[in-house]
Coordinates of C-alpha atoms in Angstrom, one line a residue:
M294 CA 25.1 73.1 201.6
K295 CA 24.1 69.4 201.1
A296 CA 27.5 68.6 199.6
K297 CA 29.2 70.2 202.6
T298 CA 27.0 68.3 205.1
K299 CA 27.7 65.0 203.3
K300 CA 31.4 65.7 203.4
L301 CA 31.3 66.5 207.1
L302 CA 29.3 63.3 207.8
G303 CA 31.8 61.3 205.8
T304 CA 34.7 62.8 207.7
W305 CA 33.1 62.0 211.0
S306 CA 32.3 58.4 209.9
V307 CA 35.9 57.9 208.9
L308 CA 37.1 59.2 212.3
V309 CA 34.6 56.9 214.1
Y310 CA 35.8 53.9 212.2
L311 CA 39.4 54.8 212.9
F312 CA 38.6 55.2 216.6
F313 CA 37.1 51.7 216.6
Y314 CA 39.6 49.8 214.5
I315 CA 43.0 51.4 215.1
P316 CA 43.3 49.7 218.6
I317 CA 42.4 46.4 217.0
L318 CA 45.2 46.9 214.4
V319 CA 47.6 47.8 217.1
L320 CA 46.7 44.7 219.1
I321 CA 47.2 42.5 216.0
V322 CA 50.6 44.1 215.3
Y323 CA 51.8 43.6 218.8
S324 CA 50.8 40.0 218.8
F325 CA 53.9 39.5 216.7
N326 CA 56.1 41.6 219.0
D327 CA 59.3 39.9 220.2
S328 CA 58.9 41.4 223.7
K329 CA 56.9 40.7 226.8
I330 CA 56.3 44.4 227.1
S331 CA 53.5 45.6 224.9
T332 CA 54.7 49.2 224.9
S333 CA 58.0 48.6 223.1
W334 CA 58.6 46.9 219.7
N335 CA 61.6 44.5 219.7
G336 CA 61.1 42.7 216.4
F337 CA 58.9 40.3 214.6
T338 CA 58.2 36.8 215.9
F339 CA 55.6 33.9 215.9
D340 CA 56.7 32.7 219.3
W341 CA 53.6 33.9 221.2
Y342 CA 51.4 31.9 218.9
Q343 CA 53.5 28.8 219.6
K344 CA 53.3 29.5 223.3
L345 CA 49.6 29.9 223.0
A346 CA 49.3 26.5 221.4
T347 CA 51.1 24.9 224.4
N348 CA 49.2 26.9 227.1
D349 CA 47.0 24.1 228.5
A350 CA 45.1 26.4 230.8
L351 CA 44.0 28.8 228.0
I352 CA 43.2 25.9 225.7
V353 CA 41.0 24.3 228.4
S354 CA 39.2 27.6 229.0
I355 CA 38.5 27.9 225.2
V356 CA 37.1 24.4 225.2
N357 CA 35.0 25.2 228.2
S358 CA 33.6 28.4 226.6
L359 CA 32.8 26.5 223.4
F360 CA 31.0 23.8 225.4
V361 CA 29.0 26.3 227.5
A362 CA 28.1 28.4 224.4
S363 CA 27.0 25.4 222.4
I364 CA 24.8 23.9 225.2
S365 CA 23.3 27.3 226.2
T366 CA 22.6 28.2 222.5
F367 CA 20.8 24.9 222.0
F368 CA 18.5 25.3 224.9
S369 CA 18.0 29.1 224.2
L370 CA 16.9 28.3 220.7
I371 CA 14.4 25.7 221.8
I372 CA 12.9 27.7 224.7
G373 CA 13.0 31.0 222.8
T374 CA 11.4 29.7 219.6
C375 CA 8.6 27.9 221.5
A376 CA 8.0 31.0 223.7
A377 CA 7.8 33.3 220.6
L378 CA 5.4 30.9 218.9
A379 CA 3.2 30.8 222.1
L380 CA 3.2 34.5 222.6
N381 CA 2.4 35.2 219.0
R382 CA -0.3 32.5 218.4
Y383 CA -2.2 32.2 221.6
N384 CA -4.0 34.3 224.1
F385 CA -3.8 33.2 227.8
P386 CA -4.1 34.8 231.2
G387 CA -1.1 36.9 232.1
K388 CA 0.3 36.9 228.6
K389 CA 1.2 40.6 228.7
Y390 CA 3.2 40.2 231.9
I391 CA 5.0 37.0 230.6
D392 CA 5.9 38.9 227.5
L393 CA 7.3 41.7 229.7
L394 CA 9.4 39.2 231.6
F395 CA 11.4 38.4 228.5
Y396 CA 12.7 41.9 228.4
V397 CA 14.0 41.8 232.0
P398 CA 17.2 39.8 231.4
I399 CA 18.1 42.3 228.6
V400 CA 17.7 45.5 230.6
I401 CA 18.9 44.4 234.1
P402 CA 22.7 44.3 234.8
P403 CA 24.2 40.8 234.3
I404 CA 25.7 41.1 237.8
I405 CA 22.2 40.7 239.2
I406 CA 21.7 37.5 237.3
G407 CA 25.1 36.2 238.4
V408 CA 24.6 37.0 242.0
S409 CA 21.0 35.5 242.0
M410 CA 22.3 32.4 240.4
L411 CA 25.1 32.1 242.9
V412 CA 22.6 32.5 245.8
L413 CA 20.3 29.9 244.2
F414 CA 23.1 27.3 243.8
A415 CA 24.3 28.0 247.4
W416 CA 20.7 27.5 248.7
L417 CA 20.4 24.2 246.7
H418 CA 23.9 23.1 247.8
V419 CA 25.0 22.7 244.2
S420 CA 28.8 22.5 243.5
L421 CA 29.9 25.2 241.1
G422 CA 31.3 24.1 237.7
L423 CA 30.5 24.4 234.0
S424 CA 27.0 23.0 234.6
T425 CA 26.2 26.0 236.8
V426 CA 27.4 28.5 234.2
I427 CA 25.0 27.2 231.5
P428 CA 21.6 28.2 233.2
G429 CA 22.7 31.8 233.6
H430 CA 23.7 32.0 229.9
V431 CA 20.4 30.4 228.9
V432 CA 18.4 33.0 230.9
L433 CA 20.3 35.8 229.2
S434 CA 20.3 34.4 225.7
T435 CA 16.7 33.2 225.6
S436 CA 15.3 36.7 225.7
F437 CA 17.2 37.7 222.5
V438 CA 16.1 34.6 220.6
T439 CA 12.4 35.2 221.7
L440 CA 12.5 38.8 220.5
L441 CA 14.1 38.0 217.2
V442 CA 11.7 35.2 216.4
L443 CA 8.8 37.4 217.5
T444 CA 9.9 40.1 215.1
R445 CA 9.8 37.6 212.3
L446 CA 6.4 36.2 213.3
H447 CA 4.9 39.7 213.4
G448 CA 5.3 39.9 209.6
F449 CA 4.3 36.3 209.1
D450 CA 1.5 35.5 206.5
N451 CA -0.8 33.1 208.3
S452 CA -2.6 32.4 205.0
L453 CA 0.4 30.2 204.1
E454 CA -0.3 27.9 207.0
E455 CA -4.0 27.9 206.2
A456 CA -3.3 26.9 202.6
A457 CA -1.1 24.0 203.8
K458 CA -3.8 22.7 206.1
D459 CA -6.4 23.0 203.3
L460 CA -4.1 20.8 201.2
G461 CA -4.2 18.1 203.9
A462 CA -1.1 18.9 206.1
N463 CA -1.5 18.3 209.8
G464 CA -0.1 20.6 212.5
W465 CA 3.4 19.1 212.5
Q466 CA 3.7 19.0 208.8
T467 CA 2.5 22.6 208.5
F468 CA 5.1 23.7 211.1
W469 CA 8.1 21.8 209.5
K470 CA 7.2 22.5 205.9
V471 CA 5.9 26.0 206.1
T472 CA 6.4 27.8 209.4
F473 CA 9.9 26.6 210.3
P474 CA 11.5 27.5 206.9
L475 CA 10.1 31.0 207.0
I476 CA 11.3 31.7 210.6
F477 CA 14.5 29.9 210.1
P478 CA 16.6 33.0 209.3
S479 CA 15.5 34.6 212.6
I480 CA 16.4 31.3 214.5
I481 CA 19.8 31.3 212.9
A482 CA 20.3 35.0 213.9
G483 CA 19.2 34.2 217.4
G484 CA 21.6 31.2 217.6
L485 CA 24.5 33.3 216.4
L486 CA 23.7 36.1 218.8
S487 CA 23.3 33.6 221.7
F488 CA 26.6 31.9 220.9
T489 CA 28.4 35.2 220.7
I490 CA 26.9 36.5 224.0
S491 CA 27.8 33.2 225.8
I492 CA 31.4 33.2 224.5
D493 CA 31.8 36.9 225.5
E494 CA 29.9 36.8 228.8
F495 CA 32.1 37.4 231.9
V496 CA 30.0 38.6 234.8
I497 CA 27.6 35.6 235.1
A498 CA 30.4 33.2 234.5
F499 CA 32.6 34.9 237.1
F500 CA 30.0 34.2 239.8
T501 CA 28.8 30.8 238.8
T502 CA 32.0 29.0 237.6
G503 CA 33.9 26.7 239.9
P504 CA 37.6 25.8 240.5
G505 CA 39.2 24.3 237.4
S506 CA 36.3 25.1 235.1
N507 CA 37.0 28.7 234.0
T508 CA 35.6 30.0 230.8
L509 CA 37.8 32.0 228.4
P510 CA 36.7 35.5 229.7
V511 CA 37.3 34.5 233.3
M512 CA 40.7 33.1 232.4
I513 CA 41.7 36.2 230.5
Y514 CA 40.6 38.4 233.4
S515 CA 42.8 36.4 235.8
I516 CA 45.7 36.8 233.4
V517 CA 45.4 40.5 232.6
R518 CA 45.2 41.6 236.2
T519 CA 49.0 41.5 236.2
G520 CA 49.3 43.0 232.7
I521 CA 48.4 42.1 229.1
T522 CA 50.7 39.5 227.7
P523 CA 51.5 39.0 224.0
E524 CA 49.8 35.6 224.3
I525 CA 46.5 37.4 225.0
N526 CA 47.2 39.5 221.9
A527 CA 47.8 36.4 219.9
L528 CA 44.6 34.8 221.1
S529 CA 42.6 38.0 220.4
T530 CA 44.1 38.1 216.9
I531 CA 42.9 34.5 216.2
M532 CA 39.5 35.3 217.5
I533 CA 39.2 38.4 215.3
I534 CA 40.3 36.4 212.2
V535 CA 37.7 33.7 213.0
T536 CA 35.0 36.3 213.5
V537 CA 35.8 38.0 210.2
I538 CA 35.7 34.6 208.4
V539 CA 32.3 33.7 210.0
V540 CA 30.8 37.1 209.1
F541 CA 32.1 36.8 205.5
L542 CA 30.7 33.3 205.1
G543 CA 27.4 34.5 206.6
E544 CA 27.2 37.4 204.2
K545 CA 27.8 35.1 201.3
W546 CA 25.2 32.7 202.5
R547 CA 22.7 35.5 202.9
G548 CA 23.5 36.7 199.4
S549 CA 23.0 33.3 198.0
L550 CA 19.6 33.0 199.7
G551 CA 18.6 36.4 198.3
D552 CA 19.6 35.3 194.8
E553 CA 17.5 32.1 195.1
Q554 CA 14.5 34.0 196.3
S555 CA 14.7 36.5 193.5

């Protein structure tokens, strides 16, 4: 009975993985299709990758997305880490409600954040551009950083900080020499998650971006409204390859850390 159940679960797992990854494989294959129509195969070509390299609008949108993601990740890490430390270490009036507020950007639809940001910028008479995309991404990403760092701090051994202080370390020395290295993996995880969310985020960027400052998701949306072109397939393939490489390097780095700790 157990063997039959395991076989059934294994079969369903394979089907689920096929459901997820077959469309990706089809996309990769058709990025080399020598035809503008994605439904017919006319031969193998690298032309779409060459055209992608000369598509100034797409390249600018990629640079814009990388810029927004980098800046928003930087501020999200600072705000989220400080918020997690404050919520974990100190008691103050309204702490429970402030803690609850960090869950709000996660559970509410991004369209609410996008519309509220657009209304705020209109009220302040701020011109839309890349600088107006960043605050919305920071709002969304900070919550994830805070929760990840809080999870790490819940299992933190405070006696390590006390031992450092007993040995003569001041507050800053204790933080940089003891606390920060121990919560660093959660900060890295929060940074990667924030960067990924920002790169992928469409709704907030759609409402807060201005003319000539489109991010990559907004640019792709404007292109695919008339049909998916092989250039988009080529761009998606490159992004998949980069993602796989980053995940592979991250796993190797995590494995090396585990070997050092053991």
